[in-house]
Amino acid sequence: METVIGNPFIKALIILFLVSATTAAGDAPFIISHKKASLTRLNSCAERVSVSIDIYNQGFSKKRTVYDVSLVDDSWPKDLFDIISGNTSKSWERLDAGGILSHSFELDAKRQGMFHGAPAVITYRVPTKVSLQEAYSTPILPLDILAERPTENKLDWLQRLLAKYGSQISVVSIVLLFIYLVATPSKASAAKASKKKR
Amino acid sequence: MNLRYLKIQSTVLFNLRVVGYIHYLFFSFSSFFFDENNKLPEMAIKILRVFFIGLLLLQFPLFQVVRCQSETEADVEGSELGIVREDVQDFVGGNFKPAPGVETICLFPKNSAKVVPAGEKTELLVGMENVGQSPLNIIAIEASVHLPFDHRMLVQNLTAQVFDNASVPPSTQATFPYIFAVSKFLQPGTFDLVGTVVYEINQSPYQSTFYNGTIEVVEAGGFVSVESVFLVTLGISLVVLLGLWIHGQFKRISQKTKAAPKVEVGTGTTDASMDEWLQGTAYNQSSSKSKKKK
């Protein structure tokens, strides 16, 4: 027994086994979730919030399917928001390695002010572990609900348009102007041609 | 980055490009139209001359001297997710070791080829897993762009995103967004992006690299751009030139073959008495008189 363990190859194998056991955590699936919220102004006293959540399954091993994926987004209080379409929670049976799950819903904002949203919570089950795993989505930027929009000056709008498309417009106009100049016959040459015919 | 500097740079570059393309337009079209085979009426030539001189004169106000500016330092913007911490400056830019039991991963959402348009916002998601027992507080995410073949050569330090209230509870995974924009003037190509996340556990700072790989920088721009329009017009003008030249060659060859049967073979020997036009003239009368005398 002593000679077997004393063998340097066996020692190396034991070390390798121990090292691989500690780094086995890298094989676990990594659930990355992206939460996006955008505002659309309906009229001066109503604003619609469109929320979309994407869930990705990343990780370093190929066999990282997760099961019983459940998404719960309780960060929208009932007294500030009304659910128009969709549901703030959803569950799926499985998410394969490298797959995407998407969910979206719409809310109506009632009160004016700054709103700081919390991340959505995703729970899932992994074959290798007993307990339910938890993952948080990205936090959203503070939403300025029913904010007073400053009236845009006509000049600013024109300047912005010019900056965006100025180079393209000038190029196309130069080329078109040139073609027009060359293609249209001048009046003097037309008169000469008619004189010659006579 | 200094926005004013970028604006000046962009106008100067645009002016230089316009100057260059005006020169190019002048030379490409002048050879095409002042061709011998294609004579233009005088008035059109006058108009064209005025047009070209006008184009050349237009360039002078566009000439500008480009002034160099030193490398911009990485600046820490005020956090969009809350109030900036007072001690953030101590952490950003420092070199800390990664904490054991913290896993990081990076994902470019809906962008598996890692394409980054120059000058436009690109988003990437950083996943953090806290395997330890105490909660983790994210301080900042920062990144920098390097040359692919020499990692020590820094191309650009990207703006650091500071977090105020971001934490990862124990035994959970969390995702954080990082939006960045590479300089608009960066040449398209492959570059190295190194992204690190600075966080603290129990008041001690740590730093982990979540991404150390290549990104593909491409030029942001629509289909109709200055270069594409001029390329297309150059192509068309070259094709038309070629067509004209072939047409001219064709005409020349066809003229030669038609003229061949018309060439006469010099003057042949003709008998003077046989000519009709000499009948009734002095020549014939004298010959008939001489005949009578005999």
Tab-separated table of N, CA and C in Angstrom, chain A residues 28-182:
chain	number	residue	atom	x	y	z
A	28	ALA	N	-20.789	24.642	-13.754
A	28	ALA	CA	-22.198	24.944	-13.459
A	28	ALA	C	-22.740	25.932	-14.486
A	29	PRO	N	-24.024	25.859	-14.766
A	29	PRO	CA	-24.598	26.825	-15.709
A	29	PRO	C	-24.620	28.216	-15.105
A	30	PHE	N	-24.470	29.191	-15.963
A	30	PHE	CA	-24.487	30.578	-15.541
A	30	PHE	C	-25.713	31.211	-16.188
A	31	ILE	N	-26.646	31.657	-15.384
A	31	ILE	CA	-27.850	32.263	-15.940
A	31	ILE	C	-27.640	33.772	-15.967
A	32	ILE	N	-27.633	34.324	-17.172
A	32	ILE	CA	-27.491	35.778	-17.338
A	32	ILE	C	-28.831	36.302	-17.812
A	33	SER	N	-29.303	37.335	-17.134
A	33	SER	CA	-30.621	37.858	-17.476
A	33	SER	C	-30.524	39.348	-17.737
A	34	HIS	N	-31.176	39.778	-18.809
A	34	HIS	CA	-31.103	41.170	-19.238
A	34	HIS	C	-32.494	41.772	-19.165
A	35	LYS	N	-32.644	42.778	-18.320
A	35	LYS	CA	-33.960	43.408	-18.154
A	35	LYS	C	-33.907	44.809	-18.747
A	36	LYS	N	-34.846	45.105	-19.632
A	36	LYS	CA	-34.881	46.413	-20.269
A	36	LYS	C	-36.256	47.028	-20.058
A	37	ALA	N	-36.274	48.316	-19.763
A	37	ALA	CA	-37.539	49.030	-19.597
A	37	ALA	C	-37.489	50.305	-20.416
A	38	SER	N	-38.548	50.543	-21.198
A	38	SER	CA	-38.578	51.766	-21.996
A	38	SER	C	-39.908	52.480	-21.784
A	39	LEU	N	-39.860	53.792	-21.912
A	39	LEU	CA	-41.038	54.613	-21.660
A	39	LEU	C	-41.625	55.120	-22.966
A	40	THR	N	-42.960	55.092	-23.057
A	40	THR	CA	-43.631	55.698	-24.220
A	40	THR	C	-44.706	56.626	-23.680
A	41	ARG	N	-44.679	57.845	-24.152
A	41	ARG	CA	-45.656	58.828	-23.636
A	41	ARG	C	-46.922	58.717	-24.471
A	42	LEU	N	-48.038	58.405	-23.824
A	42	LEU	CA	-49.306	58.317	-24.555
A	42	LEU	C	-49.969	59.685	-24.661
A	43	ASN	N	-50.144	60.336	-23.502
A	43	ASN	CA	-50.623	61.721	-23.500
A	43	ASN	C	-50.037	62.396	-22.268
A	44	SER	N	-50.484	63.577	-21.954
A	44	SER	CA	-49.809	64.355	-20.912
A	44	SER	C	-49.954	63.745	-19.525
A	45	CYS	N	-50.896	62.798	-19.335
A	45	CYS	CA	-51.041	62.245	-17.991
A	45	CYS	C	-50.934	60.723	-17.964
A	46	ALA	N	-50.456	60.122	-19.029
A	46	ALA	CA	-50.293	58.666	-19.025
A	46	ALA	C	-49.004	58.296	-19.721
A	47	GLU	N	-48.279	57.362	-19.117
A	47	GLU	CA	-47.021	56.900	-19.695
A	47	GLU	C	-47.001	55.385	-19.651
A	48	ARG	N	-46.586	54.782	-20.742
A	48	ARG	CA	-46.557	53.320	-20.811
A	48	ARG	C	-45.126	52.833	-20.644
A	49	VAL	N	-44.969	51.812	-19.796
A	49	VAL	CA	-43.648	51.217	-19.573
A	49	VAL	C	-43.650	49.838	-20.231
A	50	SER	N	-42.716	49.632	-21.159
A	50	SER	CA	-42.589	48.311	-21.802
A	50	SER	C	-41.366	47.626	-21.208
A	51	VAL	N	-41.581	46.498	-20.593
A	51	VAL	CA	-40.496	45.767	-19.933
A	51	VAL	C	-40.246	44.488	-20.718
A	52	SER	N	-38.985	44.206	-21.007
A	52	SER	CA	-38.642	42.947	-21.670
A	52	SER	C	-37.471	42.325	-20.922
A	53	ILE	N	-37.562	41.036	-20.682
A	53	ILE	CA	-36.524	40.314	-19.939
A	53	ILE	C	-36.050	39.155	-20.798
A	54	ASP	N	-34.730	39.097	-21.022
A	54	ASP	CA	-34.128	37.986	-21.768
A	54	ASP	C	-33.303	37.160	-20.796
A	55	ILE	N	-33.383	35.853	-20.903
A	55	ILE	CA	-32.593	34.960	-20.041
A	55	ILE	C	-31.699	34.115	-20.929
A	56	TYR	N	-30.408	34.164	-20.657
A	56	TYR	CA	-29.430	33.383	-21.427
A	56	TYR	C	-28.823	32.319	-20.514
A	57	ASN	N	-28.470	31.190	-21.089
A	57	ASN	CA	-27.819	30.120	-20.329
A	57	ASN	C	-26.390	30.006	-20.829
A	58	GLN	N	-25.462	30.577	-20.075
A	58	GLN	CA	-24.056	30.514	-20.456
A	58	GLN	C	-23.318	29.649	-19.454
A	59	GLY	N	-22.102	29.367	-19.707
A	59	GLY	CA	-21.306	28.540	-18.795
A	59	GLY	C	-20.147	27.957	-19.572
A	60	PHE	N	-19.412	27.128	-18.950
A	60	PHE	CA	-18.213	26.608	-19.611
A	60	PHE	C	-18.340	25.155	-20.007
A	61	SER	N	-19.325	24.447	-19.501
A	61	SER	CA	-19.466	23.042	-19.883
A	61	SER	C	-20.606	22.922	-20.879
A	62	LYS	N	-20.599	21.834	-21.626
A	62	LYS	CA	-21.618	21.660	-22.664
A	62	LYS	C	-22.926	21.154	-22.074
A	63	LYS	N	-22.843	20.364	-21.019
A	63	LYS	CA	-24.078	19.815	-20.443
A	63	LYS	C	-24.503	20.720	-19.295
A	64	ARG	N	-25.223	21.766	-19.614
A	64	ARG	CA	-25.634	22.670	-18.540
A	64	ARG	C	-27.100	23.055	-18.710
A	65	THR	N	-27.908	22.108	-19.049
A	65	THR	CA	-29.339	22.368	-19.152
A	65	THR	C	-29.912	22.631	-17.770
A	66	VAL	N	-30.772	23.630	-17.673
A	66	VAL	CA	-31.426	23.915	-16.396
A	66	VAL	C	-32.925	23.653	-16.559
A	67	TYR	N	-33.545	23.302	-15.457
A	67	TYR	CA	-34.960	22.933	-15.497
A	67	TYR	C	-35.762	23.817	-14.564
A	68	ASP	N	-37.072	23.842	-14.814
A	68	ASP	CA	-38.005	24.606	-13.970
A	68	ASP	C	-37.542	26.039	-13.786
A	69	VAL	N	-37.349	26.724	-14.915
A	69	VAL	CA	-36.926	28.121	-14.842
A	69	VAL	C	-38.166	28.962	-14.540
A	70	SER	N	-38.061	29.783	-13.501
A	70	SER	CA	-39.209	30.611	-13.129
A	70	SER	C	-38.741	32.050	-12.971
A	71	LEU	N	-39.434	32.954	-13.632
A	71	LEU	CA	-39.075	34.371	-13.594
A	71	LEU	C	-40.141	35.111	-12.794
A	72	VAL	N	-39.706	35.894	-11.811
A	72	VAL	CA	-40.640	36.674	-10.999
A	72	VAL	C	-40.111	38.094	-10.931
A	73	ASP	N	-40.941	39.051	-11.330
A	73	ASP	CA	-40.522	40.451	-11.287
A	73	ASP	C	-41.511	41.206	-10.411
A	74	ASP	N	-41.156	41.353	-9.119
A	74	ASP	CA	-42.053	42.035	-8.189
A	74	ASP	C	-41.628	43.457	-7.928
A	75	SER	N	-40.837	44.025	-8.813
A	75	SER	CA	-40.297	45.348	-8.517
A	75	SER	C	-41.236	46.468	-8.935
A	76	TRP	N	-42.448	46.146	-9.417
A	76	TRP	CA	-43.389	47.186	-9.848
A	76	TRP	C	-44.574	47.216	-8.878
A	77	PRO	N	-44.584	48.159	-7.945
A	77	PRO	CA	-45.662	48.190	-6.943
A	77	PRO	C	-47.024	48.450	-7.595
A	78	LYS	N	-48.057	47.838	-6.998
A	78	LYS	CA	-49.397	47.914	-7.590
A	78	LYS	C	-49.964	49.320	-7.538
A	79	ASP	N	-49.541	50.137	-6.544
A	79	ASP	CA	-50.130	51.460	-6.422
A	79	ASP	C	-49.515	52.455	-7.407
A	80	LEU	N	-48.407	52.102	-8.025
A	80	LEU	CA	-47.769	53.008	-8.976
A	80	LEU	C	-47.976	52.563	-10.423
A	81	PHE	N	-48.198	51.261	-10.629
A	81	PHE	CA	-48.273	50.740	-11.997
A	81	PHE	C	-49.476	49.827	-12.147
A	82	ASP	N	-50.058	49.875	-13.351
A	82	ASP	CA	-51.144	48.958	-13.714
A	82	ASP	C	-50.649	48.046	-14.806
A	83	ILE	N	-50.920	46.762	-14.669
A	83	ILE	CA	-50.477	45.823	-15.712
A	83	ILE	C	-51.484	45.880	-16.858
A	84	ILE	N	-50.978	46.193	-18.054
A	84	ILE	CA	-51.861	46.297	-19.222
A	84	ILE	C	-51.917	44.956	-19.954
A	85	SER	N	-50.731	44.449	-20.286
A	85	SER	CA	-50.703	43.178	-21.025
A	85	SER	C	-49.561	42.330	-20.481
A	86	GLY	N	-49.740	41.056	-20.504
A	86	GLY	CA	-48.709	40.141	-20.035
A	86	GLY	C	-48.785	39.977	-18.530
A	87	ASN	N	-47.802	39.268	-18.033
A	87	ASN	CA	-47.754	38.951	-16.611
A	87	ASN	C	-46.350	39.206	-16.085
A	88	THR	N	-46.231	39.627	-14.846
A	88	THR	CA	-44.902	39.901	-14.323
A	88	THR	C	-44.160	38.620	-13.951
A	89	SER	N	-44.807	37.476	-14.005
A	89	SER	CA	-44.103	36.209	-13.720
A	89	SER	C	-44.345	35.243	-14.860
A	90	LYS	N	-43.375	34.368	-15.054
A	90	LYS	CA	-43.515	33.339	-16.093
A	90	LYS	C	-42.618	32.170	-15.722
A	91	SER	N	-42.989	30.997	-16.153
A	91	SER	CA	-42.121	29.844	-15.890
A	91	SER	C	-42.011	28.993	-17.146
A	92	TRP	N	-40.854	28.394	-17.287
A	92	TRP	CA	-40.578	27.508	-18.401
A	92	TRP	C	-40.077	26.175	-17.857
A	93	GLU	N	-40.146	25.157	-18.693
A	93	GLU	CA	-39.730	23.830	-18.218
A	93	GLU	C	-38.231	23.677	-18.217
A	94	ARG	N	-37.569	24.124	-19.294
A	94	ARG	CA	-36.132	23.945	-19.361
A	94	ARG	C	-35.495	25.042	-20.202
A	95	LEU	N	-34.205	25.207	-20.001
A	95	LEU	CA	-33.414	26.128	-20.819
A	95	LEU	C	-32.116	25.407	-21.163
A	96	ASP	N	-31.940	25.134	-22.450
A	96	ASP	CA	-30.754	24.390	-22.866
A	96	ASP	C	-29.527	25.280	-22.894
A	97	ALA	N	-28.385	24.630	-22.990
A	97	ALA	CA	-27.118	25.373	-23.012
A	97	ALA	C	-27.076	26.296	-24.216
A	98	GLY	N	-26.781	27.567	-24.001
A	98	GLY	CA	-26.675	28.535	-25.087
A	98	GLY	C	-28.026	29.046	-25.575
A	99	GLY	N	-29.106	28.684	-24.897
A	99	GLY	CA	-30.437	29.095	-25.355
A	99	GLY	C	-30.859	30.423	-24.761
A	100	ILE	N	-31.940	30.982	-25.331
A	100	ILE	CA	-32.485	32.258	-24.848
A	100	ILE	C	-33.962	32.080	-24.542
A	101	LEU	N	-34.406	32.702	-23.451
A	101	LEU	CA	-35.823	32.774	-23.150
A	101	LEU	C	-36.188	34.255	-23.059
A	102	SER	N	-37.316	34.623	-23.631
A	102	SER	CA	-37.721	36.031	-23.590
A	102	SER	C	-39.110	36.171	-23.023
A	103	HIS	N	-39.303	37.264	-22.325
A	103	HIS	CA	-40.630	37.550	-21.792
A	103	HIS	C	-40.804	39.060	-21.757
A	104	SER	N	-41.987	39.524	-22.098
A	104	SER	CA	-42.209	40.973	-22.043
A	104	SER	C	-43.623	41.261	-21.581
A	105	PHE	N	-43.778	42.422	-20.974
A	105	PHE	CA	-45.110	42.852	-20.539
A	105	PHE	C	-45.141	44.375	-20.520
A	106	GLU	N	-46.371	44.918	-20.418
A	106	GLU	CA	-46.513	46.369	-20.455
A	106	GLU	C	-47.261	46.856	-19.233
A	107	LEU	N	-46.835	48.014	-18.746
A	107	LEU	CA	-47.465	48.602	-17.566
A	107	LEU	C	-47.839	50.039	-17.877
A	108	ASP	N	-48.822	50.520	-17.156
A	108	ASP	CA	-49.212	51.918	-17.251
A	108	ASP	C	-48.782	52.618	-15.978
A	109	ALA	N	-48.038	53.712	-16.121
A	109	ALA	CA	-47.543	54.421	-14.944
A	109	ALA	C	-48.561	55.476	-14.531
A	110	LYS	N	-48.858	55.536	-13.235
A	110	LYS	CA	-49.899	56.457	-12.748
A	110	LYS	C	-49.315	57.725	-12.165
A	111	ARG	N	-48.214	57.574	-11.412
A	111	ARG	CA	-47.738	58.728	-10.662
A	111	ARG	C	-46.471	59.288	-11.268
A	112	GLN	N	-46.335	60.585	-11.182
A	112	GLN	CA	-45.138	61.222	-11.717
A	112	GLN	C	-43.990	61.096	-10.715
A	113	GLY	N	-42.792	60.965	-11.223
A	113	GLY	CA	-41.645	60.934	-10.325
A	113	GLY	C	-40.575	60.000	-10.836
A	114	MET	N	-39.513	59.888	-10.060
A	114	MET	CA	-38.379	59.050	-10.387
A	114	MET	C	-38.634	57.655	-9.803
A	115	PHE	N	-38.427	56.638	-10.593
A	115	PHE	CA	-38.666	55.287	-10.113
A	115	PHE	C	-37.393	54.449	-10.264
A	116	HIS	N	-36.953	53.854	-9.167
A	116	HIS	CA	-35.775	52.989	-9.203
A	116	HIS	C	-36.253	51.551	-9.109
A	117	GLY	N	-36.011	50.797	-10.168
A	117	GLY	CA	-36.506	49.425	-10.192
A	117	GLY	C	-35.485	48.440	-9.659
A	118	ALA	N	-35.964	47.406	-9.032
A	118	ALA	CA	-35.078	46.352	-8.535
A	118	ALA	C	-34.945	45.278	-9.606
A	119	PRO	N	-33.902	44.467	-9.536
A	119	PRO	CA	-33.767	43.426	-10.555
A	119	PRO	C	-34.814	42.330	-10.383
A	120	ALA	N	-35.105	41.652	-11.470
A	120	ALA	CA	-36.031	40.524	-11.423
A	120	ALA	C	-35.286	39.284	-10.914
A	121	VAL	N	-36.021	38.361	-10.311
A	121	VAL	CA	-35.405	37.160	-9.727
A	121	VAL	C	-35.763	35.954	-10.582
A	122	ILE	N	-34.756	35.184	-10.899
A	122	ILE	CA	-34.965	33.962	-11.700
A	122	ILE	C	-34.532	32.775	-10.837
A	123	THR	N	-35.392	31.802	-10.690
A	123	THR	CA	-35.030	30.585	-9.944
A	123	THR	C	-35.052	29.409	-10.907
A	124	TYR	N	-34.101	28.489	-10.682
A	124	TYR	CA	-34.002	27.345	-11.583
A	124	TYR	C	-33.425	26.163	-10.824
A	125	ARG	N	-33.556	25.009	-11.433
A	125	ARG	CA	-33.075	23.772	-10.806
A	125	ARG	C	-31.969	23.169	-11.666
A	126	VAL	N	-30.950	22.674	-10.991
A	126	VAL	CA	-29.818	22.050	-11.677
A	126	VAL	C	-29.763	20.576	-11.269
A	127	PRO	N	-29.487	19.661	-12.220
A	127	PRO	CA	-29.488	18.233	-11.858
A	127	PRO	C	-28.506	17.871	-10.744
A	128	THR	N	-27.360	18.595	-10.696
A	128	THR	CA	-26.329	18.202	-9.732
A	128	THR	C	-26.604	18.720	-8.324
A	129	LYS	N	-27.503	19.692	-8.169
A	129	LYS	CA	-27.731	20.236	-6.826
A	129	LYS	C	-29.196	20.065	-6.440
A	130	VAL	N	-29.417	19.969	-5.136
A	130	VAL	CA	-30.771	19.725	-4.635
A	130	VAL	C	-31.548	21.030	-4.521
A	131	SER	N	-30.900	22.057	-3.956
A	131	SER	CA	-31.637	23.291	-3.652
A	131	SER	C	-31.908	24.088	-4.920
A	132	LEU	N	-32.885	24.971	-4.813
A	132	LEU	CA	-33.260	25.842	-5.925
A	132	LEU	C	-32.203	26.932	-6.072
A	133	GLN	N	-31.734	27.135	-7.301
A	133	GLN	CA	-30.716	28.154	-7.539
A	133	GLN	C	-31.378	29.483	-7.860
A	134	GLU	N	-30.668	30.563	-7.531
A	134	GLU	CA	-31.234	31.896	-7.730
A	134	GLU	C	-30.312	32.729	-8.594
A	135	ALA	N	-30.898	33.560	-9.433
A	135	ALA	CA	-30.099	34.483	-10.241
A	135	ALA	C	-30.862	35.790	-10.352
A	136	TYR	N	-30.117	36.900	-10.391
A	136	TYR	CA	-30.735	38.218	-10.501
A	136	TYR	C	-30.498	38.787	-11.889
A	137	SER	N	-31.451	39.548	-12.386
A	137	SER	CA	-31.282	40.162	-13.699
A	137	SER	C	-30.532	41.484	-13.541
A	138	THR	N	-30.291	42.154	-14.667
A	138	THR	CA	-29.621	43.446	-14.603
A	138	THR	C	-30.572	44.474	-13.997
A	139	PRO	N	-30.059	45.402	-13.217
A	139	PRO	CA	-30.918	46.477	-12.727
A	139	PRO	C	-31.234	47.435	-13.874
A	140	ILE	N	-32.327	48.152	-13.746
A	140	ILE	CA	-32.680	49.100	-14.805
A	140	ILE	C	-32.300	50.513	-14.376
A	141	LEU	N	-32.090	51.345	-15.361
A	141	LEU	CA	-31.770	52.745	-15.068
A	141	LEU	C	-32.989	53.423	-14.454
A	142	PRO	N	-32.808	54.441	-13.639
A	142	PRO	CA	-33.956	55.120	-13.032
A	142	PRO	C	-34.870	55.695	-14.117
A	143	LEU	N	-36.158	55.438	-13.979
A	143	LEU	CA	-37.121	55.911	-14.968
A	143	LEU	C	-37.744	57.214	-14.490
A	144	ASP	N	-37.687	58.208	-15.358
A	144	ASP	CA	-38.308	59.493	-15.039
A	144	ASP	C	-39.714	59.463	-15.614
A	145	ILE	N	-40.690	59.136	-14.769
A	145	ILE	CA	-42.053	58.952	-15.258
A	145	ILE	C	-42.742	60.295	-15.357
A	146	LEU	N	-43.432	60.501	-16.485
A	146	LEU	CA	-44.187	61.735	-16.753
A	146	LEU	C	-43.313	62.966	-16.544
A	147	ALA	N	-42.082	62.886	-17.078
A	147	ALA	CA	-41.162	64.012	-16.930
A	147	ALA	C	-41.558	65.126	-17.879
A	148	GLU	N	-41.247	66.348	-17.493
A	148	GLU	CA	-41.554	67.489	-18.349
A	148	GLU	C	-40.513	67.560	-19.446
A	149	ARG	N	-40.979	67.425	-20.668
A	149	ARG	CA	-40.035	67.437	-21.783
A	149	ARG	C	-39.842	68.857	-22.263
A	150	PRO	N	-38.601	69.332	-22.384
A	150	PRO	CA	-38.412	70.713	-22.871
A	150	PRO	C	-38.733	70.785	-24.364
A	151	THR	N	-39.432	71.848	-24.769
A	151	THR	CA	-39.831	71.976	-26.175
A	151	THR	C	-38.595	72.181	-27.040
A	152	GLU	N	-38.527	71.410	-28.105
A	152	GLU	CA	-37.330	71.433	-28.937
A	152	GLU	C	-37.401	72.577	-29.919
A	153	ASN	N	-36.343	73.318	-29.989
A	153	ASN	CA	-36.259	74.433	-30.914
A	153	ASN	C	-36.196	73.892	-32.336
A	154	LYS	N	-36.840	74.604	-33.275
A	154	LYS	CA	-36.800	74.155	-34.664
A	154	LYS	C	-35.373	74.140	-35.194
A	155	LEU	N	-34.607	75.131	-34.761
A	155	LEU	CA	-33.227	75.249	-35.224
A	155	LEU	C	-32.406	74.042	-34.770
A	156	ASP	N	-32.624	73.619	-33.515
A	156	ASP	CA	-31.885	72.468	-32.993
A	156	ASP	C	-32.204	71.220	-33.805
A	157	TRP	N	-33.477	71.067	-34.127
A	157	TRP	CA	-33.898	69.889	-34.890
A	157	TRP	C	-33.247	69.872	-36.266
A	158	LEU	N	-33.202	71.085	-36.884
A	158	LEU	CA	-32.590	71.198	-38.203
A	158	LEU	C	-31.095	70.904	-38.125
A	159	GLN	N	-30.461	71.423	-37.073
A	159	GLN	CA	-29.027	71.216	-36.902
A	159	GLN	C	-28.710	69.733	-36.741
A	160	ARG	N	-29.550	69.068	-35.965
A	160	ARG	CA	-29.339	67.642	-35.709
A	160	ARG	C	-29.452	66.838	-37.008
A	161	LEU	N	-30.485	67.171	-37.800
A	161	LEU	CA	-30.708	66.477	-39.074
A	161	LEU	C	-29.537	66.698	-40.019
A	162	LEU	N	-29.058	67.955	-40.046
A	162	LEU	CA	-27.947	68.309	-40.927
A	162	LEU	C	-26.686	67.539	-40.537
A	163	ALA	N	-26.436	67.480	-39.222
A	163	ALA	CA	-25.230	66.780	-38.756
A	163	ALA	C	-25.286	65.301	-39.127
A	164	LYS	N	-26.479	64.752	-39.074
A	164	LYS	CA	-26.601	63.313	-39.335
A	164	LYS	C	-26.455	62.995	-40.818
A	165	TYR	N	-27.139	63.771	-41.684
A	165	TYR	CA	-27.197	63.416	-43.104
A	165	TYR	C	-26.479	64.412	-44.006
A	166	GLY	N	-25.818	65.416	-43.434
A	166	GLY	CA	-25.222	66.475	-44.243
A	166	GLY	C	-24.275	65.971	-45.311
A	167	SER	N	-23.350	65.080	-44.925
A	167	SER	CA	-22.344	64.637	-45.894
A	167	SER	C	-22.982	63.864	-47.032
A	168	GLN	N	-23.940	63.006	-46.716
A	168	GLN	CA	-24.566	62.194	-47.766
A	168	GLN	C	-25.354	63.055	-48.739
A	169	ILE	N	-26.091	64.028	-48.179
A	169	ILE	CA	-26.913	64.901	-49.040
A	169	ILE	C	-26.016	65.699	-49.976
A	170	SER	N	-24.914	66.241	-49.451
A	170	SER	CA	-24.049	67.087	-50.283
A	170	SER	C	-23.417	66.276	-51.403
A	171	VAL	N	-23.001	65.054	-51.095
A	171	VAL	CA	-22.380	64.214	-52.123
A	171	VAL	C	-23.364	63.904	-53.243
A	172	VAL	N	-24.550	63.474	-52.851
A	172	VAL	CA	-25.540	63.087	-53.862
A	172	VAL	C	-25.941	64.299	-54.700
A	173	SER	N	-26.051	65.466	-54.057
A	173	SER	CA	-26.472	66.665	-54.805
A	173	SER	C	-25.386	67.091	-55.783
A	174	ILE	N	-24.105	66.974	-55.406
A	174	ILE	CA	-23.023	67.344	-56.321
A	174	ILE	C	-23.074	66.453	-57.563
A	175	VAL	N	-23.234	65.166	-57.333
A	175	VAL	CA	-23.234	64.234	-58.473
A	175	VAL	C	-24.443	64.495	-59.381
A	176	LEU	N	-25.614	64.705	-58.782
A	176	LEU	CA	-26.832	64.925	-59.585
A	176	LEU	C	-26.733	66.234	-60.368
A	177	LEU	N	-26.210	67.274	-59.734
A	177	LEU	CA	-26.061	68.570	-60.382
A	177	LEU	C	-25.141	68.451	-61.585
A	178	PHE	N	-24.076	67.694	-61.424
A	178	PHE	CA	-23.123	67.509	-62.503
A	178	PHE	C	-23.769	66.794	-63.682
A	179	ILE	N	-24.489	65.724	-63.366
A	179	ILE	CA	-25.156	64.964	-64.436
A	179	ILE	C	-26.159	65.849	-65.166
A	180	TYR	N	-26.893	66.669	-64.413
A	180	TYR	CA	-27.883	67.561	-65.020
A	180	TYR	C	-27.211	68.564	-65.949
A	181	LEU	N	-26.100	69.118	-65.496
A	181	LEU	CA	-25.365	70.101	-66.296
A	181	LEU	C	-24.918	69.510	-67.633
A	182	VAL	N	-24.433	68.306	-67.569
A	182	VAL	CA	-23.895	67.669	-68.767
A	182	VAL	C	-25.011	67.202	-69.695
